PDB file of C-alpha atoms in Angstrom:
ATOM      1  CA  UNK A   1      -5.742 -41.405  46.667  1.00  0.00           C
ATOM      2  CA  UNK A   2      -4.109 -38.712  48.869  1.00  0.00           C
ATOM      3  CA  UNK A   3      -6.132 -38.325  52.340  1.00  0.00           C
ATOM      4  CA  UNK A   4      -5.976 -34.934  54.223  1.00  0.00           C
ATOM      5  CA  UNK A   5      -7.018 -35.312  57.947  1.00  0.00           C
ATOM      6  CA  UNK A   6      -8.160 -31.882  59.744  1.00  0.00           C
ATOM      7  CA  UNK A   7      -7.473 -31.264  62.617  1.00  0.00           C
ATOM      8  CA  UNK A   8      -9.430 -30.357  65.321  1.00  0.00           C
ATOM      9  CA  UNK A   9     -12.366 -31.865  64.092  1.00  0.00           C
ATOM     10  CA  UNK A  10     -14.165 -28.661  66.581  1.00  0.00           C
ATOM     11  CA  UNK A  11     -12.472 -25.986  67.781  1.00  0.00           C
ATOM     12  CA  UNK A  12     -14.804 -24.145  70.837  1.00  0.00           C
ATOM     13  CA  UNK A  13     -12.813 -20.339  71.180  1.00  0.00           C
ATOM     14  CA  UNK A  14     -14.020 -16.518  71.823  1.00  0.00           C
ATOM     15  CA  UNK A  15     -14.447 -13.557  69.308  1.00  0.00           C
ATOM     16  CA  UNK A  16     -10.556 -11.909  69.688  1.00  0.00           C
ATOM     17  CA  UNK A  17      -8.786 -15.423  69.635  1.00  0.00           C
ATOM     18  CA  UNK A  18      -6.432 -16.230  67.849  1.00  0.00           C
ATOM     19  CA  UNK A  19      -7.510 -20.223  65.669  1.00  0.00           C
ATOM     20  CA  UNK A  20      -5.068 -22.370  64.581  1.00  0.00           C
ATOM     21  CA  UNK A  21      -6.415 -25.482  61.866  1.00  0.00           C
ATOM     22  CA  UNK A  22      -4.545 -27.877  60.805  1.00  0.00           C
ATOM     23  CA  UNK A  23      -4.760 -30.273  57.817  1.00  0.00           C
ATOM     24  CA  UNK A  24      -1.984 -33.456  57.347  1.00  0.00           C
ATOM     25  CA  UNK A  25      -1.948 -34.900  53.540  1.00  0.00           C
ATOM     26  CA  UNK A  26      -1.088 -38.918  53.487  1.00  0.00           C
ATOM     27  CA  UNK A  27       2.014 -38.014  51.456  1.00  0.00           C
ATOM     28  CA  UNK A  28       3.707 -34.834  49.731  1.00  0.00           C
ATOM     29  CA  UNK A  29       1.377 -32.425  48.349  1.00  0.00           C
ATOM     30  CA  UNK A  30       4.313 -29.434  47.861  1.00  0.00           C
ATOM     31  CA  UNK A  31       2.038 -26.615  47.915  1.00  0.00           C
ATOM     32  CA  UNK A  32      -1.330 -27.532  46.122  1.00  0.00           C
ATOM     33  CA  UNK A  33      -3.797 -26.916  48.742  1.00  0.00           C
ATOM     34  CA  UNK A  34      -6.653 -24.564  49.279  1.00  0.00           C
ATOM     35  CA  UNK A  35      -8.722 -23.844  52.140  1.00  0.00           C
ATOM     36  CA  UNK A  36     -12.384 -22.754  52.019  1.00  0.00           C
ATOM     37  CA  UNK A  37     -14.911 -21.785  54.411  1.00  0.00           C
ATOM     38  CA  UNK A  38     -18.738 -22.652  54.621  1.00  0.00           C
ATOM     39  CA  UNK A  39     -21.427 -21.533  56.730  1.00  0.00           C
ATOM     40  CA  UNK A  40     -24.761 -23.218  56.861  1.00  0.00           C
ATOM     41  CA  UNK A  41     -26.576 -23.221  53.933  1.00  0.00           C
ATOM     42  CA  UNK A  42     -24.255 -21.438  51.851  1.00  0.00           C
ATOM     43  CA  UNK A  43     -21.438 -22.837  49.581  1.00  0.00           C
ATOM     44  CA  UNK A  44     -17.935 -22.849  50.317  1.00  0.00           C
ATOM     45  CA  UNK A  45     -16.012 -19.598  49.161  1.00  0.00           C
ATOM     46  CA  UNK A  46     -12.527 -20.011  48.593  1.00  0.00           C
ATOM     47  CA  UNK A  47     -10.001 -18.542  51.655  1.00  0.00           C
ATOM     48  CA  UNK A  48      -6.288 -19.756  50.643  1.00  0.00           C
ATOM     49  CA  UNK A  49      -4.756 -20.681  47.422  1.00  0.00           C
ATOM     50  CA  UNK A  50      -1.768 -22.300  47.146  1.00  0.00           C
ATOM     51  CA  UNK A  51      -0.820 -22.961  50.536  1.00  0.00           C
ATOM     52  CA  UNK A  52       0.071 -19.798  51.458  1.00  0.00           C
ATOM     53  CA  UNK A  53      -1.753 -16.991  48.941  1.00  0.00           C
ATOM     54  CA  UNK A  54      -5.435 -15.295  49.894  1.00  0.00           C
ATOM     55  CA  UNK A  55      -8.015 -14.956  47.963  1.00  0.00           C
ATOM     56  CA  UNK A  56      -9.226 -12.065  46.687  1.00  0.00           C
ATOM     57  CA  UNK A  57     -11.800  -9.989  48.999  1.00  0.00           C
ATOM     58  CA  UNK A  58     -10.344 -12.577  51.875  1.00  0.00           C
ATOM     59  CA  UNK A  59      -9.487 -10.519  55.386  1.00  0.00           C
ATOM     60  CA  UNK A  60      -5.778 -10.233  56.595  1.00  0.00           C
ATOM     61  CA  UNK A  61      -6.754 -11.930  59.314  1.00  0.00           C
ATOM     62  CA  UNK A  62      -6.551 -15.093  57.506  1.00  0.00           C
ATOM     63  CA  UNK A  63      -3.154 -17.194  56.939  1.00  0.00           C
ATOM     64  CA  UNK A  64      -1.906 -20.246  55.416  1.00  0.00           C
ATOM     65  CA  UNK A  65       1.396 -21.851  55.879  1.00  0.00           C
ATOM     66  CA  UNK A  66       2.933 -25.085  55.567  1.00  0.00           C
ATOM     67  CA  UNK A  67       4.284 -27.198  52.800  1.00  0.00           C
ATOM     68  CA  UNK A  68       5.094 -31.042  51.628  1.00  0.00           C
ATOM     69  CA  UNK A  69       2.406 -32.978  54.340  1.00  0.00           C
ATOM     70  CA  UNK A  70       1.530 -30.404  56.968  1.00  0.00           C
ATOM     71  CA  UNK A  71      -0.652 -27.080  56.810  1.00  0.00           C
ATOM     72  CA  UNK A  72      -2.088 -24.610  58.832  1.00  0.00           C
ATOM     73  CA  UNK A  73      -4.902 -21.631  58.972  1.00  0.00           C
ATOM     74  CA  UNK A  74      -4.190 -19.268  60.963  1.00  0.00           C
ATOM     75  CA  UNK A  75      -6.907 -16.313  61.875  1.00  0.00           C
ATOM     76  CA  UNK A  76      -5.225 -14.147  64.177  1.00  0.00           C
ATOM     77  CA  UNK A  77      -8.562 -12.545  65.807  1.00  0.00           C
ATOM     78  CA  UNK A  78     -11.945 -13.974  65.106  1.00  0.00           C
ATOM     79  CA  UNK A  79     -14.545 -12.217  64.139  1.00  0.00           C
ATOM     80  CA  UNK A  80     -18.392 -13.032  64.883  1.00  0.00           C
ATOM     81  CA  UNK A  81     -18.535 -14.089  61.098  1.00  0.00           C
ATOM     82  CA  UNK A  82     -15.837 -16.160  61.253  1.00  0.00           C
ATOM     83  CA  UNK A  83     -17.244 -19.084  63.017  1.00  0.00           C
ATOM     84  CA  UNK A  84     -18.086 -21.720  60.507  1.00  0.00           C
ATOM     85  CA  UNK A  85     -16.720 -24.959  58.966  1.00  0.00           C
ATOM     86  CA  UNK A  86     -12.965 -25.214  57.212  1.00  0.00           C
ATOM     87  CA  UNK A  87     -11.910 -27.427  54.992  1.00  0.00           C
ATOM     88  CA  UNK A  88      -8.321 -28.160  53.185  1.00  0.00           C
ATOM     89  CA  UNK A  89      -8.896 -29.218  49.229  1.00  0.00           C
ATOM     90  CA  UNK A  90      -5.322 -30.379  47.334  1.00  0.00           C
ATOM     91  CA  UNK A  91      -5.398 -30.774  43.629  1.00  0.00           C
ATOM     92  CA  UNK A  92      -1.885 -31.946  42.996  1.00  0.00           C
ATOM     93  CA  UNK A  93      -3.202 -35.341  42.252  1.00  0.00           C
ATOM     94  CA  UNK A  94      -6.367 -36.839  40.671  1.00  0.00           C
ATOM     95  CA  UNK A  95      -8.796 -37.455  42.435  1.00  0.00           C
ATOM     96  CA  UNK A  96      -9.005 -34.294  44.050  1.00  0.00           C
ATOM     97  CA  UNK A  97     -10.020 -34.770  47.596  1.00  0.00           C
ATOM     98  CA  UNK A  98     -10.916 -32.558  50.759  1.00  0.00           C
ATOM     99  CA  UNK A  99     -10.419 -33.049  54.571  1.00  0.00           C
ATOM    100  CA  UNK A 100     -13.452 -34.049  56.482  1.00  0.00           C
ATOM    101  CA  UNK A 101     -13.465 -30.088  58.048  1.00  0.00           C
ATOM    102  CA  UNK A 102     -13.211 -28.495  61.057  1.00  0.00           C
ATOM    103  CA  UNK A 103     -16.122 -26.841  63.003  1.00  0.00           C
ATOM    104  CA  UNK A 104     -14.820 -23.288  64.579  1.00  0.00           C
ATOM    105  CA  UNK A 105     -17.464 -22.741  67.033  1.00  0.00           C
ATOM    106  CA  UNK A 106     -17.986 -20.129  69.493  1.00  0.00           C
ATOM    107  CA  UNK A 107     -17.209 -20.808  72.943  1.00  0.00           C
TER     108      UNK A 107
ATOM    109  CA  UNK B   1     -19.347 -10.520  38.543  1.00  0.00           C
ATOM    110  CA  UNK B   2     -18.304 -14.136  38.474  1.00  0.00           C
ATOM    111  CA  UNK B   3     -22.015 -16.240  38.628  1.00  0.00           C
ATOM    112  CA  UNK B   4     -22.393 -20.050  38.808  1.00  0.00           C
ATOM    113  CA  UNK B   5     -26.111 -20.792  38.804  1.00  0.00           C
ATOM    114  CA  UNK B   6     -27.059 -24.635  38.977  1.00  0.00           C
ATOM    115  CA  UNK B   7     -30.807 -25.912  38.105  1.00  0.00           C
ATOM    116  CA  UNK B   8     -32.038 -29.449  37.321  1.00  0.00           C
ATOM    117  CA  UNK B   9     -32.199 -30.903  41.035  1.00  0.00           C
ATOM    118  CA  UNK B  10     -34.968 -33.267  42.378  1.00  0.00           C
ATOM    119  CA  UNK B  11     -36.596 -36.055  43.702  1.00  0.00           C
ATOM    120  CA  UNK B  12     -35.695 -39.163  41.851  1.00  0.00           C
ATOM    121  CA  UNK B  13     -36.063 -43.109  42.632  1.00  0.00           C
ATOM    122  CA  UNK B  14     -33.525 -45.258  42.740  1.00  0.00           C
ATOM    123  CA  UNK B  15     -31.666 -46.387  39.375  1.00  0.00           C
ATOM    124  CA  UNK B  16     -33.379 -43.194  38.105  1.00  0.00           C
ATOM    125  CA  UNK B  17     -31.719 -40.218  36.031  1.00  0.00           C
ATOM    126  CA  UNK B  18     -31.039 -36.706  36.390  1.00  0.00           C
ATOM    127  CA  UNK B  19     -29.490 -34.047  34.178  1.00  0.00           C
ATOM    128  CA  UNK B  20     -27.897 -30.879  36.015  1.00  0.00           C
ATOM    129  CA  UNK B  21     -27.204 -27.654  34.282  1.00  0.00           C
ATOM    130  CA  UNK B  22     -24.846 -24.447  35.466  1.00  0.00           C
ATOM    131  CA  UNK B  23     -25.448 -21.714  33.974  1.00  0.00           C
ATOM    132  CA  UNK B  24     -22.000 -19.347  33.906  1.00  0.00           C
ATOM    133  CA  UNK B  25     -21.994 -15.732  33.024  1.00  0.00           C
ATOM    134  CA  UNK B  26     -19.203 -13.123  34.371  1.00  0.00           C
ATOM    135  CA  UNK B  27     -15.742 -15.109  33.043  1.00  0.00           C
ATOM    136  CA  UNK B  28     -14.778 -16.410  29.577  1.00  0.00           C
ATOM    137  CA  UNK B  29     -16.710 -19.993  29.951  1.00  0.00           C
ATOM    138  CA  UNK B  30     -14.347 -20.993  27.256  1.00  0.00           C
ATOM    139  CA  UNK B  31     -11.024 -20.790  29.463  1.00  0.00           C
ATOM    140  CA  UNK B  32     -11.442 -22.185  32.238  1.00  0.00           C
ATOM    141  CA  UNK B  33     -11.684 -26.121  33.546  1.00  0.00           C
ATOM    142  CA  UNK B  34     -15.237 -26.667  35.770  1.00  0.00           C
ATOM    143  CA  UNK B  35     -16.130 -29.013  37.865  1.00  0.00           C
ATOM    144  CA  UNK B  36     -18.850 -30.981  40.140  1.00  0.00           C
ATOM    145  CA  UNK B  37     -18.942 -31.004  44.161  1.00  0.00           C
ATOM    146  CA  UNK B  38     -21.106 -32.719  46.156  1.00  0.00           C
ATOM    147  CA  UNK B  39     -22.103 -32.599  49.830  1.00  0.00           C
ATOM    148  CA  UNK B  40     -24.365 -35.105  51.216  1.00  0.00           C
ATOM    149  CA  UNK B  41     -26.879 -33.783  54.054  1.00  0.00           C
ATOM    150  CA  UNK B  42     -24.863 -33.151  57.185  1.00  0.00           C
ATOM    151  CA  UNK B  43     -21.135 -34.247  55.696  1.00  0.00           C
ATOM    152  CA  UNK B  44     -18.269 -33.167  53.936  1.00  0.00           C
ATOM    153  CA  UNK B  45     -17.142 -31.985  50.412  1.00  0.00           C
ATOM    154  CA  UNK B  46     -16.711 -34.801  47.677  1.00  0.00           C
ATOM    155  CA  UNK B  47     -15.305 -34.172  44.243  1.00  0.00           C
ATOM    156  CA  UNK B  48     -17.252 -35.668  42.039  1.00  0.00           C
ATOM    157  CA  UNK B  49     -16.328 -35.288  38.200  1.00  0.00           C
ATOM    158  CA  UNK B  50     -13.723 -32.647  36.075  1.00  0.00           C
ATOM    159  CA  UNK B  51     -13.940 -31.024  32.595  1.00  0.00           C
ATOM    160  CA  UNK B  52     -11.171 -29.090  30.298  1.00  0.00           C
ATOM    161  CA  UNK B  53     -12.003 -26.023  28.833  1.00  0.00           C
ATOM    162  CA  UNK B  54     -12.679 -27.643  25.290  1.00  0.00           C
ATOM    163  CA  UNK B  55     -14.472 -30.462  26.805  1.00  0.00           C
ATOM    164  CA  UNK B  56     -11.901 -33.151  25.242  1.00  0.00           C
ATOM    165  CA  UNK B  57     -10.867 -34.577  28.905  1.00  0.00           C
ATOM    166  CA  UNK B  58     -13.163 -35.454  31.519  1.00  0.00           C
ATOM    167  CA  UNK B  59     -12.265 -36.801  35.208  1.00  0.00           C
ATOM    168  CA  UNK B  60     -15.059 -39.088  37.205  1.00  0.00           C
ATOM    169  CA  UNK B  61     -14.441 -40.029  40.964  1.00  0.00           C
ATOM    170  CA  UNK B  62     -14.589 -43.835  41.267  1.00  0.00           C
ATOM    171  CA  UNK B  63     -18.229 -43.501  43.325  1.00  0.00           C
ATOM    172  CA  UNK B  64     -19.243 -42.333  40.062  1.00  0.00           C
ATOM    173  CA  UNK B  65     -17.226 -43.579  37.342  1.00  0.00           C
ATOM    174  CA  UNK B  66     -19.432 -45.262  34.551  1.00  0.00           C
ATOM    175  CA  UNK B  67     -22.977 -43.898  35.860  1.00  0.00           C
ATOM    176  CA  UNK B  68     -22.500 -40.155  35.571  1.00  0.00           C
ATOM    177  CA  UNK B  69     -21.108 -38.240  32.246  1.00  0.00           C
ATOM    178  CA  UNK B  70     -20.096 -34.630  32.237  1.00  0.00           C
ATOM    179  CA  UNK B  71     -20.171 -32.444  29.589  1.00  0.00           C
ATOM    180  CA  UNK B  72     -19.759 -28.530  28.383  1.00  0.00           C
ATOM    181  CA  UNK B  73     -21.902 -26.261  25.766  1.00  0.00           C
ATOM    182  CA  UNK B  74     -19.562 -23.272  25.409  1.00  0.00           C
ATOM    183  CA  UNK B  75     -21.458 -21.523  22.851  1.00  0.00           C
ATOM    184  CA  UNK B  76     -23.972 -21.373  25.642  1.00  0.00           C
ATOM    185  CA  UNK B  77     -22.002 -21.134  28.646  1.00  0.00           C
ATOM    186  CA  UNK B  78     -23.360 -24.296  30.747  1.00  0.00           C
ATOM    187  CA  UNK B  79     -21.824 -26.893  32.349  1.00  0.00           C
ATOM    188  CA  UNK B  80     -24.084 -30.310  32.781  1.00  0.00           C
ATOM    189  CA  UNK B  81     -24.225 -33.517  34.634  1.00  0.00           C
ATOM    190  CA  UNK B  82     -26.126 -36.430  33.244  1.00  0.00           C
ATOM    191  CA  UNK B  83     -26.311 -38.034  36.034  1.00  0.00           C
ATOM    192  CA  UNK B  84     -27.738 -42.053  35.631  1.00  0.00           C
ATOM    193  CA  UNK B  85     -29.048 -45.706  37.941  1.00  0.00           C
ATOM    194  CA  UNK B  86     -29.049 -43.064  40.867  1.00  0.00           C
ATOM    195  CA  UNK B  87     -28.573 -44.719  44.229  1.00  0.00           C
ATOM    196  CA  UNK B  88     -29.404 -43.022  47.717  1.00  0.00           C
ATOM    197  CA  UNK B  89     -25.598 -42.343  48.728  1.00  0.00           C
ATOM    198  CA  UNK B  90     -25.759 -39.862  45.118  1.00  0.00           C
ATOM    199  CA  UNK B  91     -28.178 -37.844  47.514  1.00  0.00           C
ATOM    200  CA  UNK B  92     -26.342 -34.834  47.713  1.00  0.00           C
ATOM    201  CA  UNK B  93     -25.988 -30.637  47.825  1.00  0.00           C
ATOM    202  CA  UNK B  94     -24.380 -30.631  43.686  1.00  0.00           C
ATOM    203  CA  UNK B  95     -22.103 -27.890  43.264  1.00  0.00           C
ATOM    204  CA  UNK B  96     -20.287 -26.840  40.481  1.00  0.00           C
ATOM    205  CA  UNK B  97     -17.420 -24.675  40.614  1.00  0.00           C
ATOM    206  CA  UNK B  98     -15.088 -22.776  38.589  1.00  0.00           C
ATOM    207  CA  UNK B  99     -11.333 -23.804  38.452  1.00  0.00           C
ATOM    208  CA  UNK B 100      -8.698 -21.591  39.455  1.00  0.00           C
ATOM    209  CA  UNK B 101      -5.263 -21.342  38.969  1.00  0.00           C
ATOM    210  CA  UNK B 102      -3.660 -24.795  39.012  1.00  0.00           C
ATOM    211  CA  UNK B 103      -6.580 -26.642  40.300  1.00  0.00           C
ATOM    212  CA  UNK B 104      -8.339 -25.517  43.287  1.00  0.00           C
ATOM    213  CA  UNK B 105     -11.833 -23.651  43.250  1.00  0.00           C
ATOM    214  CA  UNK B 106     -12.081 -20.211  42.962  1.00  0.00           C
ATOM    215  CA  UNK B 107     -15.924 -19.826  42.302  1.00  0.00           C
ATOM    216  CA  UNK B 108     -18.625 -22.104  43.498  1.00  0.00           C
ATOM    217  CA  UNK B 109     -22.645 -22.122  42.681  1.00  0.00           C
ATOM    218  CA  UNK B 110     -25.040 -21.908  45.412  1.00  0.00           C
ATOM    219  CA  UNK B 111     -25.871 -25.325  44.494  1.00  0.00           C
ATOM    220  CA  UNK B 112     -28.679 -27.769  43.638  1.00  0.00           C
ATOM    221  CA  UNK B 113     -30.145 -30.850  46.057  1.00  0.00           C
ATOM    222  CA  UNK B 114     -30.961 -34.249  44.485  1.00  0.00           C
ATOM    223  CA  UNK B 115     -32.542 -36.585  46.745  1.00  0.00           C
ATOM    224  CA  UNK B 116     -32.778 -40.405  45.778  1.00  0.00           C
ATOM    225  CA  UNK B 117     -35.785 -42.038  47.231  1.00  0.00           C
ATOM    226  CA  UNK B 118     -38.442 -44.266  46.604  1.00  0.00           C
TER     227      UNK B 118
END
């Protein structure tokens, strides 16, 4: 089973700032990962196909890089909505499995 | 419009069953691969079972493998879960989602809560 470990597990920053998540896969994934966002008691809409390739509907202020074993989203100025939990899914092996998330909270 | 609508959750005892159903309208039901999420109160996501588009291969996570069977109606456009000898660690937010491209999630249901207790 491939493990993806988030990091941070919270991130504390300001509306304007630029966030920075990362997610580390246990062994190559190429580029089969997709990010998502949730917000309380809502389910998780879909950010970053992938690796690299948004959504539709999804803001250009939201990134994803990174290939192989290391990822990253990137927002480059957060928005009030923006501050919710992230996770990293990759489906380039069965089972599929998710990072444990990262909180974005506002500072 | 692209809608996922799960029904079917509850309060169930241990080594009980469930059935969940997700209704899909706004895509060709037909096409696509769906799947099962789950989110336990306060944690993460957890995949918990796959289907093809014809139904003919299925997927199970290992937490679930033997207990839980899931299945497709396409001439009615619903996804289900028979879900069976329940345990409290199946208490869970159960999503199902649509699959996208080459296998993340592209659509997800707003989700139904089974609770296992006595």
């Amino acid at each position: 089973e491939i493990v993806l470990t988030q990091s941070p597990a919270t991130l504390s920053l300001s509306p304007g700032d630029r966030a920075t998540l990362s997610c580390r896969a246990s062994q190559s994934i190429t580029s089969s990962l997709a990010w998502y966002q949730q917000k309380p008691g809502q389910a998780p809409i879909l950010l970053i196909y992938d690796a690299s390739n948004r959504a539709t509907g999804i803001p250009a202020r939201f990134s994803g890089g990174g290939s192989g074993t290391d990822f990253t989203l990137t927002i480059s100025s957060l928005e009030p909505e923006d501050f919710a939990v992230y996770y990293c899914q990759q489906f380039t092996n069965w089972p599929i499995t998710f990072g444990q998330g990262t909180r974005l909270e506002i500072k | 419009e692209v809608q996922l609508l799960e029904s079917g959750g509850g309060l169930v005892q241990p080594g009980g069953s469930l059935t969940l159903s997700c209704a899909a309208s706004g895509f060709t039901f037909s096409t696509f691969a769906m799947r099962w999420v789950r989110q336990a109160p306060g944690k993460g996501l957890e995949w918990v079972s796959g289907i093809s588009d014809s139904g003919r291969n299925t997927n199970y996570a290992d937490s679930v493998k033997g207990r839980f069977s899931i299945s497709r109606d396409n001439s009615k456009n619903t996804l289900y879960l028979q879900m069976t000898g329940l345990r409290a660690e199946d208490t869970a937010m159960y999503y199902c989602a649509k699959r996208g491209g080459r296998g993340y999630h592209d659509f997800w249901g707003q989700g139904t809560l089974v609770t296992v207790s006595s």
